[in-house]
PDB file of C-alpha atoms in Angstrom:
ATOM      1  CA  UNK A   9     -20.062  19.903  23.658  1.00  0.00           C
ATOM      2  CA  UNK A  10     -17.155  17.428  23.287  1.00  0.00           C
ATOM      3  CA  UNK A  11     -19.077  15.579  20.261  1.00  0.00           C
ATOM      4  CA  UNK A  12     -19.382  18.854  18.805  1.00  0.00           C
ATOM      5  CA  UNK A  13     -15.673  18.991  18.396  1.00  0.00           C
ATOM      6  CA  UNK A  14     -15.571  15.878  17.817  1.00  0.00           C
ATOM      7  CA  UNK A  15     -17.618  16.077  15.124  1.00  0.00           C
ATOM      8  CA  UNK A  16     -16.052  19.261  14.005  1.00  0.00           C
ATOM      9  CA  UNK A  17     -12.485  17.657  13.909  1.00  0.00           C
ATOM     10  CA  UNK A  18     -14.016  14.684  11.642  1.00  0.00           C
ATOM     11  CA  UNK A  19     -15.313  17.320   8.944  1.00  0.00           C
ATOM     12  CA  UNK A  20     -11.779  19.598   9.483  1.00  0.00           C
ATOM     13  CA  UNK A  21      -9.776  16.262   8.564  1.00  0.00           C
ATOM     14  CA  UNK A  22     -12.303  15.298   5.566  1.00  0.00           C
ATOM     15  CA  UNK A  23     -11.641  19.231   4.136  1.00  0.00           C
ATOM     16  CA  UNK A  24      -7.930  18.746   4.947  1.00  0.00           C
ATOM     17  CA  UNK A  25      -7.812  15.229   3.655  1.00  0.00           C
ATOM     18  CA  UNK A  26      -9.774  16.028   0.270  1.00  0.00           C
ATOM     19  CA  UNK A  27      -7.954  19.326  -0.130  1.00  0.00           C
ATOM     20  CA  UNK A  28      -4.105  20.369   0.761  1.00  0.00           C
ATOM     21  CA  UNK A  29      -3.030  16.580   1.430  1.00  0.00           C
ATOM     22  CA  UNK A  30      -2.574  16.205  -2.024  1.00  0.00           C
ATOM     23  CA  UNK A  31       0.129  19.013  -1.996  1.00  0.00           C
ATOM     24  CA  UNK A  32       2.061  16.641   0.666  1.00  0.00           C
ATOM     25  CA  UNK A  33       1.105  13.563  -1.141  1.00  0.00           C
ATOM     26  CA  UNK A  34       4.401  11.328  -1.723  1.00  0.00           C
ATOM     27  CA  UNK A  35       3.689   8.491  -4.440  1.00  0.00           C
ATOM     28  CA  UNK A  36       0.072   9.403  -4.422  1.00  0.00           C
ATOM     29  CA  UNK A  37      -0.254   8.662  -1.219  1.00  0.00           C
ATOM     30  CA  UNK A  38      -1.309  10.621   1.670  1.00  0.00           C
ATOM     31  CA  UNK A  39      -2.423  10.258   5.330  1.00  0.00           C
ATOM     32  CA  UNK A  40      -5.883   9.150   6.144  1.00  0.00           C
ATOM     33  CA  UNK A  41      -6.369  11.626   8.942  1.00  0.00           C
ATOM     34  CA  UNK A  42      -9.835  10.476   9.568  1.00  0.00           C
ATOM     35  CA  UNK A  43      -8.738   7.006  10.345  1.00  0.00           C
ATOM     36  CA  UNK A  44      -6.256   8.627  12.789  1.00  0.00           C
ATOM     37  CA  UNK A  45      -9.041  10.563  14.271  1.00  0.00           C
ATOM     38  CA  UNK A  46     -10.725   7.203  15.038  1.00  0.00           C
ATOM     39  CA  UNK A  47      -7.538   5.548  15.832  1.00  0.00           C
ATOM     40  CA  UNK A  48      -6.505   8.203  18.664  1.00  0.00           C
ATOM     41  CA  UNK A  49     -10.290   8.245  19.801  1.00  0.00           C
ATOM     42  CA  UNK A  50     -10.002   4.931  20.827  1.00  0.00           C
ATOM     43  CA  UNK A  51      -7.000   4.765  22.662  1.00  0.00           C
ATOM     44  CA  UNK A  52      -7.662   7.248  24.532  1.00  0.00           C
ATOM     45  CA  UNK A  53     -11.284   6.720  24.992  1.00  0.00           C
ATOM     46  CA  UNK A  54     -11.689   3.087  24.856  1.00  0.00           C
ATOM     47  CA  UNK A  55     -13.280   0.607  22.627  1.00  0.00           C
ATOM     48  CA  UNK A  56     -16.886   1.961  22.397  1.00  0.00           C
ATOM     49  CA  UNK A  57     -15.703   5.357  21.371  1.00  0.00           C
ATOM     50  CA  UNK A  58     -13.272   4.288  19.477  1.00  0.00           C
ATOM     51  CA  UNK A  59     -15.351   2.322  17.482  1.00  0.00           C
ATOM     52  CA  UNK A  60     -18.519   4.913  17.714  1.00  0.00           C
ATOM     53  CA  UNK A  61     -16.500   7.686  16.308  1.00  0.00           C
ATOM     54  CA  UNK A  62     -15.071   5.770  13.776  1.00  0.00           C
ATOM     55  CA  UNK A  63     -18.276   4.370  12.540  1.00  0.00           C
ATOM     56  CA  UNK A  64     -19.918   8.015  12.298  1.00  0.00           C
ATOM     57  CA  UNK A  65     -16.082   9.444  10.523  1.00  0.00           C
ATOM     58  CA  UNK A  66     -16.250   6.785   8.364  1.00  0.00           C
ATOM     59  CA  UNK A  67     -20.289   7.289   7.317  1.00  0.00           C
ATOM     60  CA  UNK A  68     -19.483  11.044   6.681  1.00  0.00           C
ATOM     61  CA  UNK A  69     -16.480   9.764   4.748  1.00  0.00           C
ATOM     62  CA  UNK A  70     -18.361   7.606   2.825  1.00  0.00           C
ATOM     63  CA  UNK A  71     -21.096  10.437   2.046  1.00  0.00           C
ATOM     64  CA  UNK A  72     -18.381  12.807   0.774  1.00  0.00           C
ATOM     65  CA  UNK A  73     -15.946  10.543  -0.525  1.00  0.00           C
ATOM     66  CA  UNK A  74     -18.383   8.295  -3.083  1.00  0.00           C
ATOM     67  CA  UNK A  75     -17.697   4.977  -3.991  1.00  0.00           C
ATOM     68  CA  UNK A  76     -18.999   2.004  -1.832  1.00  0.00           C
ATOM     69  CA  UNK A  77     -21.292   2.970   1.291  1.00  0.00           C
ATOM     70  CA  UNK A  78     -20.170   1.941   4.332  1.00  0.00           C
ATOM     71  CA  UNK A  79     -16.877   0.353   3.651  1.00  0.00           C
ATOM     72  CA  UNK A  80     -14.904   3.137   5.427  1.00  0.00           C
ATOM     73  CA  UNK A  81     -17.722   3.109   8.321  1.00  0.00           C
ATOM     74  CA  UNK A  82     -17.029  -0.633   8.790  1.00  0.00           C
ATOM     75  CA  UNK A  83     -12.962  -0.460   8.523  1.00  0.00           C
ATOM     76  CA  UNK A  84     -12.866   2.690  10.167  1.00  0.00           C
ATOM     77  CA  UNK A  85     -15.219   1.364  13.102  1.00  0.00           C
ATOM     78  CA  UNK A  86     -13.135  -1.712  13.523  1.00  0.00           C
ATOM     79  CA  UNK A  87      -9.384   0.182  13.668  1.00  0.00           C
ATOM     80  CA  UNK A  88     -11.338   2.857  16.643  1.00  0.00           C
ATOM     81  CA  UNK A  89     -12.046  -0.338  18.426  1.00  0.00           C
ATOM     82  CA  UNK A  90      -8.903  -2.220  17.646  1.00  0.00           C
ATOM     83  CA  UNK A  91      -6.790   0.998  18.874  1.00  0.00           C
ATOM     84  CA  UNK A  92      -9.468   0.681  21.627  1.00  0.00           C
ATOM     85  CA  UNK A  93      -8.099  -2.402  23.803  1.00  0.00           C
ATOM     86  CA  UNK A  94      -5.216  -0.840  23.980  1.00  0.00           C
ATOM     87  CA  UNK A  95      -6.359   1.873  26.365  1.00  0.00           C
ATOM     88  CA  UNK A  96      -5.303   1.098  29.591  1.00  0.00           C
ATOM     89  CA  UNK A  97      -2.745  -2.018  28.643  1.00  0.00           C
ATOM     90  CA  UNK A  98      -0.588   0.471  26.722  1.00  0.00           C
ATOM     91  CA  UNK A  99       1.414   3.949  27.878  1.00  0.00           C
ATOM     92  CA  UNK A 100      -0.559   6.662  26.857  1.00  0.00           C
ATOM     93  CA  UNK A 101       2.291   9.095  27.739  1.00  0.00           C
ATOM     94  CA  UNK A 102       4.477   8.183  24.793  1.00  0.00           C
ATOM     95  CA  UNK A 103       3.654   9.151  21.523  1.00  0.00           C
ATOM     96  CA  UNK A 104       6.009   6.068  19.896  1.00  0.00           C
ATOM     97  CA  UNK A 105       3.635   3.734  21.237  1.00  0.00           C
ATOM     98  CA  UNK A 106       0.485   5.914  19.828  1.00  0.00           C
ATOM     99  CA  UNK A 107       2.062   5.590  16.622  1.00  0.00           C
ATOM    100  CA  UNK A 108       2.944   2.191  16.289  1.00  0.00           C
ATOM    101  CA  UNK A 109      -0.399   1.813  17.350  1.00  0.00           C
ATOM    102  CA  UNK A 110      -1.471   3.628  14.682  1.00  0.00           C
ATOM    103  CA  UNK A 111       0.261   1.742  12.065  1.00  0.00           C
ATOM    104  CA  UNK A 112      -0.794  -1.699  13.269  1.00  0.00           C
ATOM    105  CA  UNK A 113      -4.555  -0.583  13.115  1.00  0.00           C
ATOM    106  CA  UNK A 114      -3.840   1.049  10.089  1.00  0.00           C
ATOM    107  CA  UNK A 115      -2.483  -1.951   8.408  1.00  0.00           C
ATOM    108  CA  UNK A 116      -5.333  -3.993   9.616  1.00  0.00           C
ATOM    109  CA  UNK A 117      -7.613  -1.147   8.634  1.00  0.00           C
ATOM    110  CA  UNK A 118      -6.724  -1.054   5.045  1.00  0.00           C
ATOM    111  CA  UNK A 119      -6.499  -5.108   4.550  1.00  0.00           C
ATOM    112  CA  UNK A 120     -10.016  -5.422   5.773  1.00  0.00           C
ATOM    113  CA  UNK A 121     -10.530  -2.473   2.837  1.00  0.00           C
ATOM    114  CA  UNK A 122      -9.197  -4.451   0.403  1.00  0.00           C
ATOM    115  CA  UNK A 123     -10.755  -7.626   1.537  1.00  0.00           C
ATOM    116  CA  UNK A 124     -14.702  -5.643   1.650  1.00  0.00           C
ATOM    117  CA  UNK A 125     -13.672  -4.318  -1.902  1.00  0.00           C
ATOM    118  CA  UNK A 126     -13.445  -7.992  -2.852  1.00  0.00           C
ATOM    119  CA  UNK A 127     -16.430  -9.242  -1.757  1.00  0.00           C
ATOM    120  CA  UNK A 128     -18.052  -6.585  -3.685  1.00  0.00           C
ATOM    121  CA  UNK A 129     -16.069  -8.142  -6.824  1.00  0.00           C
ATOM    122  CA  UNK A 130     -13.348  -5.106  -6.896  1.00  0.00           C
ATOM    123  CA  UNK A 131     -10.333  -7.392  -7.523  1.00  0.00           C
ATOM    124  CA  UNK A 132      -7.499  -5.565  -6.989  1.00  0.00           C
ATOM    125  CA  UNK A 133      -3.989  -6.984  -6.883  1.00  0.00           C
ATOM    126  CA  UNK A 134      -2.996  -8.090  -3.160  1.00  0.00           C
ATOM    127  CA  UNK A 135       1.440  -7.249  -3.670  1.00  0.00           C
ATOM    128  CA  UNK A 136       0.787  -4.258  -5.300  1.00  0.00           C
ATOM    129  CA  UNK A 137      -2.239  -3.390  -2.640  1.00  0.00           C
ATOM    130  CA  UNK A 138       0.066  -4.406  -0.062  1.00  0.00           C
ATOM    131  CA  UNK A 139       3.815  -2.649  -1.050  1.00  0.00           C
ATOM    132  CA  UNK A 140       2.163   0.884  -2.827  1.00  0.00           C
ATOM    133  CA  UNK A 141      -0.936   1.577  -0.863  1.00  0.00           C
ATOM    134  CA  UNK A 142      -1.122  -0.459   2.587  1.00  0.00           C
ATOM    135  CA  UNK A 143       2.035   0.177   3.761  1.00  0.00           C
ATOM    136  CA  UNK A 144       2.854   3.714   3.211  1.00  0.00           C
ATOM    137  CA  UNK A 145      -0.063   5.031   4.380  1.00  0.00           C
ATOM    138  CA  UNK A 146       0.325   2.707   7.546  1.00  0.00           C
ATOM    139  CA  UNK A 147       3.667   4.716   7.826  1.00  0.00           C
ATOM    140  CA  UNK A 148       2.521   7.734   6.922  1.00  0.00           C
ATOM    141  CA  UNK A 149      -0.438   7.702   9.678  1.00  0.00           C
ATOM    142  CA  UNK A 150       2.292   6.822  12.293  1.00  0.00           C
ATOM    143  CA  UNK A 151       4.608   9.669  11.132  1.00  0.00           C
ATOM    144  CA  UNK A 152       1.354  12.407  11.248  1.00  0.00           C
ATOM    145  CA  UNK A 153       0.714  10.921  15.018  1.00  0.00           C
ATOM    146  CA  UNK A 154       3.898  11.541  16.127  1.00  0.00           C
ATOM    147  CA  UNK A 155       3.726  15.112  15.007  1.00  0.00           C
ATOM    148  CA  UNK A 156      -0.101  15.664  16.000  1.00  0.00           C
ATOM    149  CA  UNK A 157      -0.137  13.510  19.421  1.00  0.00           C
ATOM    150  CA  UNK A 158       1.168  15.740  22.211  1.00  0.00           C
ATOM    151  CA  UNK A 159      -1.422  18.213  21.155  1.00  0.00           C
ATOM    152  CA  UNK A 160      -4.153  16.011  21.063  1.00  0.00           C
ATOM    153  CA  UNK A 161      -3.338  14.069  24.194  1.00  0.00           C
ATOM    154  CA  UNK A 162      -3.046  17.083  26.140  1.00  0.00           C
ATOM    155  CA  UNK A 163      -6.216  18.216  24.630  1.00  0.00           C
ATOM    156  CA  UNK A 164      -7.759  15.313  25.569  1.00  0.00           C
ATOM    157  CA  UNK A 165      -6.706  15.667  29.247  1.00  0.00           C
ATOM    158  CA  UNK A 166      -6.872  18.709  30.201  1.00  0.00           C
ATOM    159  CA  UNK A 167      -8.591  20.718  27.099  1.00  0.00           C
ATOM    160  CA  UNK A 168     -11.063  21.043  24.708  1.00  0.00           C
ATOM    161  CA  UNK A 169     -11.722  17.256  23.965  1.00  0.00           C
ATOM    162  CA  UNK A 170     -11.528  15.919  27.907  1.00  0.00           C
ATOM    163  CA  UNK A 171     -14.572  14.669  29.884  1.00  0.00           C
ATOM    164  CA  UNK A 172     -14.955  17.848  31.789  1.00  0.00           C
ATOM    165  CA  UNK A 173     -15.830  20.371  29.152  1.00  0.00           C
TER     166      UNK A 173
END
């Protein structure tokens, strides 16, 4: 049941993303709320889920999305895992710790983009990459966690995402 949701939260996110983001976007920009998915999935979860639910958010991504298959399942996979050795060296309780979390694999998440775009001979320019694209949606994925993570902590305690249902 829980990969169900799971699963249903990954294709809510790619609607959201693709749809009424872009009424919130600031300098183009918006969050990546599938890559937070993944992100939250491993902290809480671990490295194997972490990196398991980013691999299959990032293939679905890739389906929808266009453009290079399986760069978001491979960046996406790596930032659940990253996010994933934190769980159990870092306090879950506090949602300022989730979201520089969040950031960090972000950052890392969308360098290893831009590096997999290169070595597909997309040359794009690293400053520019770095300053317009990396970095505020690194900040922007922190700022949706610490709106979003009480819910989905509790939820993944004690509701519709924890080990019991």
């Amino acid at each position: 049941m829980r990969s169900l949701i799971f699963l249903l939260l990954v294709l809510g996110a790619l609607i959201i993303q693709s749809t009424a983001l872009n009424f919130i976007s600031i300098f183009g920009v918006i969050p990546d709320l599938v890559l937070v998915l993944a992100i939250l999935n491993g902290f809480l979860r671990g490295t194997k889920e972490g990196a398991f639910l980013g691999f299959v958010a990032g293939i679905l991504q890739d389906l929808v999305g266009g453009g290079y298959f399986g760069v978001n399942a491979i960046t996406k996979m790596a930032a659940g895992y990253l996010a994933g050795l934190g769980e159990g060296r870092l306090y879950r309780e506090n949602r300022l710790i989730a979201a520089g979390l969040t950031w960090f694999c972000t950052f890392l998440s969308e360098l290893v983009y831009y590096l997999l775009l290169y070595m597909v001979n997309v040359h794009v320019s690293v400053v520019p990459a770095i300053f317009q694209i990396i970095l505020p949606v690194s900040l922007y994925n922190a700022v949706a966690v610490l709106i979003i993570y009480g819910l989905y902590y509790r939820s993944d305690r004690s509701g519709m995402l924890s080990k019991g249902e």
